């Protein structure tokens, strides 16, 4: 398999939750969910047994931090051996000291990899999420979108989460991380002033076929919780984001420009076109390109283009710096 080039010094992606399936020899009694807690009192995982199936979930950032606002990156790789050792100790405590004899196999089922950073310029998380949702629509499966009250006007809604599925390969889960952290703190009756504003998380949850492509049969805890595996997961995130997501977004935006230009030619009136196709302007750059092409077709000057785009942006409250945000995320892939 060809390795994806990545500059580790610039790459900001990291991991979060790892789900492992464990197969035991013989029959097992059901066990309610039990937490995994390290010596520092941090709960970093859980294990349960149901219908003979053992599920182990590890949240790596929680082993070394108070929450998962920051994912587990290469800078944290020194903690991997400690995590594996503690996990082994916890499993022995919960499942018995002869665990090696009991376990038939352990296999990673899903791994979350993400980049979390602030939106750029004047963009909002909701505007970026709306673009991802529209650009990744598919005739094969529906997207899932969660909305909540708008920050500026509670009578309006804004997008908080978008989920896009490519079955057996990955799930894209993009969401307003600021809102998620604030909601968690509020539910615990804690202040939210410490939560940074503008945080957006774009997460890829890799599943069976992707994990097998990356690691073959080496899906046990020892191999997966390693620096080399972490780098492979980061490279795959970069490949999916840069080679699959970004091209879809660019194709969608090109189609939006084409529709706007066609409408402008029909109406000869930018205001009428914007009013009719407001949802096809996910970023002011789309309107800029459409007006530029329209003026060229009509033999008009683009001398006042920037002024006009600014005026229409204010008049219609058009999203800004959404593309800048996505390209900043692309840079963060390393």
Coordinates of C-alpha atoms in Angstrom, one line a residue:
X1 CA 0.0 0.0 0.0
X2 CA 1.4 3.4 -1.0
X3 CA 2.1 5.6 2.1
X4 CA 0.5 9.0 2.2
X5 CA 3.2 11.8 2.6
X6 CA 2.7 13.8 5.8
X7 CA 4.7 16.4 7.6
X8 CA 4.5 15.2 11.3
X9 CA 5.7 18.6 12.5
X10 CA 2.7 20.3 10.9
X11 CA 0.0 17.5 11.3
X12 CA -2.5 18.4 14.0
X13 CA -4.8 15.4 13.8
X14 CA -5.1 13.0 16.7
X15 CA -7.1 10.2 18.0
X16 CA -9.9 9.9 20.6
X17 CA -12.0 6.8 21.2
X18 CA -10.8 3.2 20.3
X19 CA -13.4 0.4 20.3
X20 CA -12.1 -3.2 20.5
X21 CA -14.0 -6.4 20.3
X22 CA -12.7 -9.3 22.4
X23 CA -13.5 -13.0 21.8
X24 CA -13.1 -15.3 24.8
X25 CA -12.8 -19.1 24.9
X26 CA -15.8 -20.7 26.3
X27 CA -19.0 -19.1 27.6
X28 CA -19.1 -15.8 29.4
X29 CA -21.6 -14.4 31.8
X30 CA -23.0 -10.9 31.0
X31 CA -21.2 -8.1 32.8
X32 CA -22.6 -4.6 33.2
X33 CA -20.5 -1.7 32.0
X34 CA -17.4 -1.2 34.1
X35 CA -15.2 1.8 34.0
X36 CA -11.4 1.7 33.5
X37 CA -9.7 4.2 35.9
X38 CA -6.0 4.9 36.2
X39 CA -4.0 5.7 39.3
X40 CA -4.7 9.4 38.9
X41 CA -8.4 8.7 39.1
X42 CA -9.1 9.5 35.5
X43 CA -11.7 7.4 33.8
X44 CA -10.3 6.6 30.4
X45 CA -12.4 3.6 29.2
X46 CA -15.0 1.0 29.9
X47 CA -15.7 -2.7 29.3
X48 CA -18.9 -4.7 29.1
X49 CA -20.0 -8.2 28.3
X50 CA -23.3 -8.8 26.6
X51 CA -24.5 -12.0 24.9
X52 CA -21.0 -13.4 25.1
X53 CA -19.4 -10.4 23.3
X54 CA -16.8 -8.3 25.1
X55 CA -16.5 -4.6 24.1
X56 CA -13.6 -2.5 25.3
X57 CA -13.7 1.3 24.7
X58 CA -10.6 3.4 25.4
X59 CA -10.6 7.2 25.3
X60 CA -6.9 8.0 25.1
X61 CA -7.1 11.8 25.8
X62 CA -8.9 11.1 29.0
X63 CA -6.0 9.1 30.3
X64 CA -3.7 12.2 30.4
X65 CA -6.2 15.1 30.5
X66 CA -9.3 16.3 32.2
X67 CA -11.4 16.1 29.0
X68 CA -11.1 15.3 25.3
X69 CA -11.1 18.9 24.1
X70 CA -7.6 18.2 22.8
X71 CA -7.2 14.8 21.0
X72 CA -4.3 12.4 21.6
X73 CA -1.5 13.4 19.2
X74 CA 2.0 12.4 18.4
X75 CA 3.1 14.7 21.2
X76 CA 1.4 12.3 23.6
X77 CA 2.8 9.1 22.1
X78 CA 5.1 8.6 25.1
X79 CA 2.0 7.7 27.1
X80 CA 1.1 4.8 24.9
X81 CA 3.1 2.1 26.8
X82 CA 1.7 3.4 30.1
X83 CA -1.9 3.2 28.7
X84 CA -1.3 -0.4 27.5
X85 CA 0.2 -1.4 30.8
X86 CA -2.6 0.1 32.8
X87 CA -5.3 -1.3 30.5
X88 CA -3.8 -4.8 30.9
X89 CA -3.9 -4.4 34.7
X90 CA -7.5 -3.2 34.7
X91 CA -8.6 -6.1 32.5
X92 CA -6.9 -8.6 34.8
X93 CA -8.7 -7.1 37.7
X94 CA -12.1 -7.2 36.0
X95 CA -11.8 -10.4 34.1
X96 CA -9.4 -12.5 36.1
X97 CA -5.7 -13.1 36.4
X98 CA -5.7 -15.9 33.7
X99 CA -6.9 -13.4 31.1
X100 CA -4.2 -14.5 28.5
X101 CA -5.6 -18.0 28.6
X102 CA -9.2 -16.8 28.4
X103 CA -8.8 -14.4 25.4
X104 CA -9.0 -16.0 22.0
X105 CA -8.6 -12.7 20.0
X106 CA -8.8 -8.9 20.3
X107 CA -9.6 -6.7 17.3
X108 CA -10.0 -3.0 16.8
X109 CA -13.5 -2.3 15.5
X110 CA -13.5 1.5 15.2
X111 CA -11.0 4.3 15.8
X112 CA -11.8 8.0 15.9
X113 CA -9.3 10.5 14.4
X114 CA -9.9 14.2 14.3
X115 CA -8.7 17.7 14.0
X116 CA -10.1 20.3 16.4
X117 CA -9.4 24.0 15.9
X118 CA -11.0 27.3 15.7
X119 CA -12.9 28.4 12.6
X120 CA -11.1 31.0 10.5
X121 CA -11.9 34.7 10.1
X122 CA -15.7 35.5 10.2
X123 CA -16.8 31.9 9.7
X124 CA -19.1 30.2 12.2
X125 CA -19.2 26.5 13.0
X126 CA -22.8 26.2 11.7
X127 CA -21.8 27.7 8.3
X128 CA -19.0 25.2 7.8
X129 CA -21.2 22.3 8.9
X130 CA -23.9 23.3 6.4
X131 CA -21.4 23.3 3.6
X132 CA -20.0 19.9 4.6
X133 CA -23.6 18.5 4.8
X134 CA -24.6 19.8 1.3
X135 CA -21.3 18.8 -0.4
X136 CA -21.4 15.3 1.0
X137 CA -25.0 14.4 0.1
X138 CA -25.3 11.0 -1.5
X139 CA -28.0 9.1 -3.2
X140 CA -26.9 5.9 -1.4
X141 CA -27.4 7.0 2.2
X142 CA -28.9 10.0 4.1
X143 CA -26.8 12.4 6.2
X144 CA -27.8 13.1 9.8
X145 CA -28.0 16.7 11.0
X146 CA -28.6 17.9 14.5
X147 CA -29.7 21.5 15.1
X148 CA -30.2 23.7 18.1
X149 CA -31.1 27.3 18.8
X150 CA -29.1 30.0 17.1
X151 CA -26.6 31.8 19.4
X152 CA -27.8 35.2 18.2
X153 CA -31.5 34.5 17.8
X154 CA -33.0 31.6 19.7
X155 CA -36.0 31.7 17.4
X156 CA -33.8 30.5 14.6
X157 CA -31.9 27.2 14.3
X158 CA -28.2 26.5 13.6
X159 CA -26.4 23.3 12.8
X160 CA -24.5 21.7 15.6
X161 CA -23.5 18.3 14.1
X162 CA -23.4 16.7 10.7
X163 CA -22.9 12.9 10.2
X164 CA -22.0 11.4 6.8
X165 CA -21.6 7.7 6.4
X166 CA -19.5 5.6 4.1
X167 CA -20.5 2.2 5.4
X168 CA -17.7 -0.2 6.4
X169 CA -15.0 2.5 5.7
X170 CA -15.6 5.5 7.8
X171 CA -18.1 8.0 9.3
X172 CA -17.6 11.7 9.0
X173 CA -18.7 13.4 12.2
X174 CA -18.3 17.2 12.1
X175 CA -19.6 19.2 15.0
X176 CA -19.5 22.4 17.1
X177 CA -17.0 21.4 19.8
X178 CA -17.6 24.6 21.7
X179 CA -21.3 23.9 22.0
X180 CA -20.7 20.3 22.9
X181 CA -18.2 21.2 25.7
X182 CA -20.5 23.9 27.0
X183 CA -23.5 21.6 27.1
X184 CA -21.6 19.0 29.0
X185 CA -20.5 21.5 31.6
X186 CA -24.0 22.9 32.0
X187 CA -25.4 19.4 32.6
X188 CA -22.8 19.1 35.4
X189 CA -23.8 22.5 36.8
X190 CA -20.3 23.9 36.1
X191 CA -19.3 27.3 34.6
X192 CA -18.6 27.4 30.8
X193 CA -16.4 30.5 30.7
X194 CA -13.3 28.4 30.2
X195 CA -14.5 26.8 27.0
X196 CA -12.8 28.5 23.9
X197 CA -15.2 30.0 21.4
X198 CA -15.3 29.0 17.7
X199 CA -14.0 25.4 18.2
X200 CA -14.9 23.0 15.3
X201 CA -14.1 19.3 15.3
X202 CA -14.0 17.3 12.0
X203 CA -13.8 13.7 13.0
X204 CA -13.4 10.5 10.9
X205 CA -14.4 7.3 12.6
X206 CA -12.6 4.5 10.8
X207 CA -14.2 1.1 10.7
X208 CA -13.6 -2.5 9.5
X209 CA -12.5 -2.2 5.9
X210 CA -10.3 0.8 6.5
X211 CA -8.7 -0.7 9.6
X212 CA -8.0 -3.9 7.7
X213 CA -6.5 -1.9 4.8
X214 CA -4.2 -0.1 7.2
X215 CA -3.2 -2.9 9.5
X216 CA -4.3 -6.2 8.1
X217 CA -4.6 -8.8 10.9
X218 CA -2.5 -6.7 13.3
X219 CA -5.5 -5.2 15.0
X220 CA -4.7 -6.2 18.6
X221 CA -4.2 -3.6 21.4
X222 CA -0.4 -3.9 21.3
X223 CA -0.1 -3.1 17.6
X224 CA -2.9 -0.5 17.4
X225 CA -1.7 1.5 20.5
X226 CA 1.7 2.3 19.0
X227 CA 3.3 5.4 17.5
X228 CA 3.6 3.8 14.1
X229 CA -0.2 3.0 14.1
X230 CA -1.0 6.5 15.2
X231 CA 1.0 7.9 12.2
X232 CA -0.9 5.5 9.8
X233 CA -4.2 6.7 11.2
X234 CA -3.1 10.3 10.7
X235 CA -2.1 9.7 7.1
X236 CA -5.4 8.0 6.4
X237 CA -7.2 11.0 7.8
X238 CA -5.2 13.3 5.5
X239 CA -6.0 11.0 2.5
X240 CA -9.7 11.0 3.2
X241 CA -9.9 14.7 4.0
X242 CA -7.7 16.0 1.1
X243 CA -8.5 13.4 -1.6
X244 CA -12.2 12.7 -0.9
X245 CA -13.8 15.4 1.1
X246 CA -12.1 18.5 -0.4
X247 CA -12.8 17.4 -4.0
X248 CA -16.5 16.8 -3.2
X249 CA -16.7 20.3 -1.7
X250 CA -14.9 21.9 -4.6
X251 CA -17.2 20.1 -7.1
X252 CA -20.3 21.2 -5.1
X253 CA -19.1 24.8 -5.1
X254 CA -18.4 24.8 -8.8
X255 CA -22.0 23.6 -9.4
X256 CA -23.3 26.3 -7.1
X257 CA -21.4 28.9 -9.2
X258 CA -22.9 27.5 -12.4
X259 CA -26.4 27.7 -11.1
X260 CA -25.9 31.3 -9.9
X261 CA -24.4 32.4 -13.2
X262 CA -27.3 30.8 -15.1
X263 CA -29.8 32.6 -12.9
X264 CA -28.0 35.9 -13.2
X265 CA -28.2 35.6 -17.0
X266 CA -32.0 35.0 -16.7
X267 CA -32.8 37.7 -14.2
X268 CA -30.1 40.3 -15.0
X269 CA -30.6 41.1 -11.3
X270 CA -28.1 40.0 -8.6
X271 CA -30.5 40.7 -5.8
X272 CA -33.3 38.6 -7.3
X273 CA -30.8 35.7 -7.9
X274 CA -29.4 35.9 -4.4
X275 CA -32.9 36.0 -2.9
X276 CA -33.9 32.9 -4.9
X277 CA -30.7 30.9 -4.5
X278 CA -29.5 32.0 -1.0
X279 CA -28.9 28.4 0.0
X280 CA -26.5 28.0 -2.9
X281 CA -24.1 30.6 -1.5
X282 CA -22.3 28.8 1.3
X283 CA -19.4 31.3 1.1
X284 CA -19.1 34.8 -0.3
X285 CA -16.4 33.5 -2.6
X286 CA -19.0 31.5 -4.5
X287 CA -21.0 34.8 -5.1
X288 CA -17.8 36.5 -6.1
X289 CA -17.0 33.9 -8.8
X290 CA -20.5 33.9 -10.1
X291 CA -20.7 37.7 -10.4
X292 CA -17.2 37.7 -12.0
X293 CA -18.3 35.2 -14.7
X294 CA -21.6 36.9 -15.3
X295 CA -19.9 40.3 -15.8
X296 CA -17.4 38.7 -18.2
X297 CA -20.3 37.1 -20.2
X298 CA -22.1 40.4 -20.4
X299 CA -19.0 42.4 -21.2
X300 CA -19.2 44.3 -18.0
X301 CA -16.3 45.5 -15.8
X302 CA -15.4 43.8 -12.6
X303 CA -13.9 47.0 -11.2
X304 CA -16.6 47.3 -8.5
X305 CA -16.8 43.5 -7.8
X306 CA -15.4 43.6 -4.3
X307 CA -17.6 46.5 -3.3
X308 CA -20.7 44.7 -4.7
X309 CA -19.9 41.4 -3.0
X310 CA -19.4 43.2 0.3
X311 CA -22.7 45.0 -0.1
X312 CA -24.6 41.8 -0.9
X313 CA -22.9 40.0 2.0
X314 CA -24.1 42.6 4.5
X315 CA -27.6 42.8 3.0
X316 CA -28.3 39.1 2.9
X317 CA -26.0 38.0 5.8
X318 CA -24.0 35.7 3.6
X319 CA -21.5 33.2 5.2
X320 CA -17.8 34.3 5.1
X321 CA -14.5 32.5 5.4
X322 CA -16.1 29.1 5.3
X323 CA -13.7 28.0 2.5
X324 CA -10.8 29.6 4.4
X325 CA -11.7 27.4 7.4
X326 CA -11.7 24.2 5.4
X327 CA -8.4 25.0 3.7
X328 CA -6.9 25.8 7.1
X329 CA -8.1 22.3 8.3
X330 CA -6.4 20.9 5.1
X331 CA -3.1 22.6 6.1
X332 CA -3.4 21.0 9.5
X333 CA -3.4 17.6 8.0
X334 CA 0.4 18.0 7.6

